[in-house]
Amino acid sequence: MTKWAHRFSAAAVAAVTITTFFPATAMSAVRSPAASPAREAASQARETASRSRGTAVNLKVTEKVRHSLADAYWAQYYGPNLRKHHPGTSRRKVDGPKKVYYGKVRSAGKDVYWAVGSIGVKGDPISYQDGPHVWRRSAHGAWSYRGDTGGCLDKAPKALLKLWHLPSYC
């Protein structure tokens, strides 16, 4: 123990130690007050509203979809401005997407397709950072690259993340 530790109770030192070295454990020990009936009703209302927003459907990734995702990534991430700074980088150097989760959310008769996966460009190590990456496409539109996530998947619909068993890490 350090010189100052003897001034504090063992419980205080343990609390600081646990919070510092095991923050997830410390937060799980925090208890919220008993839920009131009003809170439970509000929670159920949010859950019902969430379900009514759309139905998530898991889909199988085809090579055509994978190629379209790579095209969208290339067109948007490596747009004309970035190509000026990375001469010699061609579309053929796009690596991926790999480990792709693909699905759609059906709401009010409209389908919106989503994909989450890892992608990068060979020879550009920075392009592999901050994944996974997210793409979106409306029913009859082209794929749109939504960007990297840095691990926080809040760009993708929660219903699909739940279906894919992916935590959002936000």
JSON list of N, CA and C in Angstrom, two decimals, residues 1 4-21 26:
[
{"chain": "A", "resi": 1, "resn": "MET", "atom": "N", "xyz": [0.84, -1.19, 0.00]},
{"chain": "A", "resi": 1, "resn": "MET", "atom": "CA", "xyz": [0.00, 0.00, 0.00]},
{"chain": "A", "resi": 1, "resn": "MET", "atom": "C", "xyz": [0.88, 1.24, 0.00]},
{"chain": "A", "resi": 4, "resn": "TRP", "atom": "N", "xyz": [-0.50, 7.04, 1.58]},
{"chain": "A", "resi": 4, "resn": "TRP", "atom": "CA", "xyz": [-1.79, 7.65, 1.90]},
{"chain": "A", "resi": 4, "resn": "TRP", "atom": "C", "xyz": [-2.89, 6.62, 2.14]},
{"chain": "A", "resi": 5, "resn": "ALA", "atom": "N", "xyz": [-2.68, 5.37, 1.74]},
{"chain": "A", "resi": 5, "resn": "ALA", "atom": "CA", "xyz": [-3.74, 4.36, 1.83]},
{"chain": "A", "resi": 5, "resn": "ALA", "atom": "C", "xyz": [-4.16, 4.08, 3.28]},
{"chain": "A", "resi": 6, "resn": "HIS", "atom": "N", "xyz": [-3.26, 4.21, 4.25]},
{"chain": "A", "resi": 6, "resn": "HIS", "atom": "CA", "xyz": [-3.61, 3.93, 5.64]},
{"chain": "A", "resi": 6, "resn": "HIS", "atom": "C", "xyz": [-4.61, 4.93, 6.19]},
{"chain": "A", "resi": 7, "resn": "ARG", "atom": "N", "xyz": [-4.78, 6.08, 5.52]},
{"chain": "A", "resi": 7, "resn": "ARG", "atom": "CA", "xyz": [-5.72, 7.10, 5.98]},
{"chain": "A", "resi": 7, "resn": "ARG", "atom": "C", "xyz": [-7.16, 6.77, 5.62]},
{"chain": "A", "resi": 8, "resn": "PHE", "atom": "N", "xyz": [-7.37, 5.86, 4.67]},
{"chain": "A", "resi": 8, "resn": "PHE", "atom": "CA", "xyz": [-8.72, 5.52, 4.21]},
{"chain": "A", "resi": 8, "resn": "PHE", "atom": "C", "xyz": [-9.11, 4.14, 4.70]},
{"chain": "A", "resi": 9, "resn": "SER", "atom": "N", "xyz": [-10.39, 3.94, 4.78]},
{"chain": "A", "resi": 9, "resn": "SER", "atom": "CA", "xyz": [-10.87, 2.62, 5.21]},
{"chain": "A", "resi": 9, "resn": "SER", "atom": "C", "xyz": [-10.56, 1.59, 4.13]},
{"chain": "A", "resi": 10, "resn": "ALA", "atom": "N", "xyz": [-10.51, 0.34, 4.52]},
{"chain": "A", "resi": 10, "resn": "ALA", "atom": "CA", "xyz": [-10.26, -0.74, 3.56]},
{"chain": "A", "resi": 10, "resn": "ALA", "atom": "C", "xyz": [-11.34, -0.78, 2.49]},
{"chain": "A", "resi": 11, "resn": "ALA", "atom": "N", "xyz": [-12.57, -0.45, 2.86]},
{"chain": "A", "resi": 11, "resn": "ALA", "atom": "CA", "xyz": [-13.67, -0.45, 1.88]},
{"chain": "A", "resi": 11, "resn": "ALA", "atom": "C", "xyz": [-13.46, 0.61, 0.81]},
{"chain": "A", "resi": 12, "resn": "ALA", "atom": "N", "xyz": [-12.99, 1.81, 1.21]},
{"chain": "A", "resi": 12, "resn": "ALA", "atom": "CA", "xyz": [-12.76, 2.88, 0.25]},
{"chain": "A", "resi": 12, "resn": "ALA", "atom": "C", "xyz": [-11.63, 2.51, -0.70]},
{"chain": "A", "resi": 13, "resn": "VAL", "atom": "N", "xyz": [-10.55, 1.94, -0.17]},
{"chain": "A", "resi": 13, "resn": "VAL", "atom": "CA", "xyz": [-9.42, 1.52, -1.01]},
{"chain": "A", "resi": 13, "resn": "VAL", "atom": "C", "xyz": [-9.88, 0.44, -1.98]},
{"chain": "A", "resi": 14, "resn": "ALA", "atom": "N", "xyz": [-10.69, -0.52, -1.51]},
{"chain": "A", "resi": 14, "resn": "ALA", "atom": "CA", "xyz": [-11.19, -1.59, -2.37]},
{"chain": "A", "resi": 14, "resn": "ALA", "atom": "C", "xyz": [-12.09, -1.03, -3.46]},
{"chain": "A", "resi": 15, "resn": "ALA", "atom": "N", "xyz": [-12.94, -0.06, -3.11]},
{"chain": "A", "resi": 15, "resn": "ALA", "atom": "CA", "xyz": [-13.84, 0.52, -4.10]},
{"chain": "A", "resi": 15, "resn": "ALA", "atom": "C", "xyz": [-13.06, 1.23, -5.20]},
{"chain": "A", "resi": 16, "resn": "VAL", "atom": "N", "xyz": [-12.05, 2.00, -4.83]},
{"chain": "A", "resi": 16, "resn": "VAL", "atom": "CA", "xyz": [-11.23, 2.69, -5.83]},
{"chain": "A", "resi": 16, "resn": "VAL", "atom": "C", "xyz": [-10.48, 1.69, -6.68]},
{"chain": "A", "resi": 17, "resn": "THR", "atom": "N", "xyz": [-9.93, 0.66, -6.06]},
{"chain": "A", "resi": 17, "resn": "THR", "atom": "CA", "xyz": [-9.19, -0.36, -6.80]},
{"chain": "A", "resi": 17, "resn": "THR", "atom": "C", "xyz": [-10.09, -1.09, -7.78]},
{"chain": "A", "resi": 18, "resn": "ILE", "atom": "N", "xyz": [-11.25, -1.51, -7.35]},
{"chain": "A", "resi": 18, "resn": "ILE", "atom": "CA", "xyz": [-12.17, -2.23, -8.23]},
{"chain": "A", "resi": 18, "resn": "ILE", "atom": "C", "xyz": [-12.64, -1.33, -9.37]},
{"chain": "A", "resi": 19, "resn": "THR", "atom": "N", "xyz": [-12.99, -0.08, -9.05]},
{"chain": "A", "resi": 19, "resn": "THR", "atom": "CA", "xyz": [-13.46, 0.84, -10.08]},
{"chain": "A", "resi": 19, "resn": "THR", "atom": "C", "xyz": [-12.37, 1.12, -11.10]},
{"chain": "A", "resi": 20, "resn": "THR", "atom": "N", "xyz": [-11.12, 1.23, -10.65]},
{"chain": "A", "resi": 20, "resn": "THR", "atom": "CA", "xyz": [-10.02, 1.54, -11.56]},
{"chain": "A", "resi": 20, "resn": "THR", "atom": "C", "xyz": [-9.66, 0.36, -12.43]},
{"chain": "A", "resi": 21, "resn": "PHE", "atom": "N", "xyz": [-9.53, -0.81, -11.85]},
{"chain": "A", "resi": 21, "resn": "PHE", "atom": "CA", "xyz": [-9.03, -1.96, -12.60]},
{"chain": "A", "resi": 21, "resn": "PHE", "atom": "C", "xyz": [-10.12, -2.84, -13.20]},
{"chain": "A", "resi": 26, "resn": "ALA", "atom": "N", "xyz": [-17.49, -3.06, -11.40]},
{"chain": "A", "resi": 26, "resn": "ALA", "atom": "CA", "xyz": [-17.95, -2.01, -10.50]},
{"chain": "A", "resi": 26, "resn": "ALA", "atom": "C", "xyz": [-19.33, -1.50, -10.92]}
]
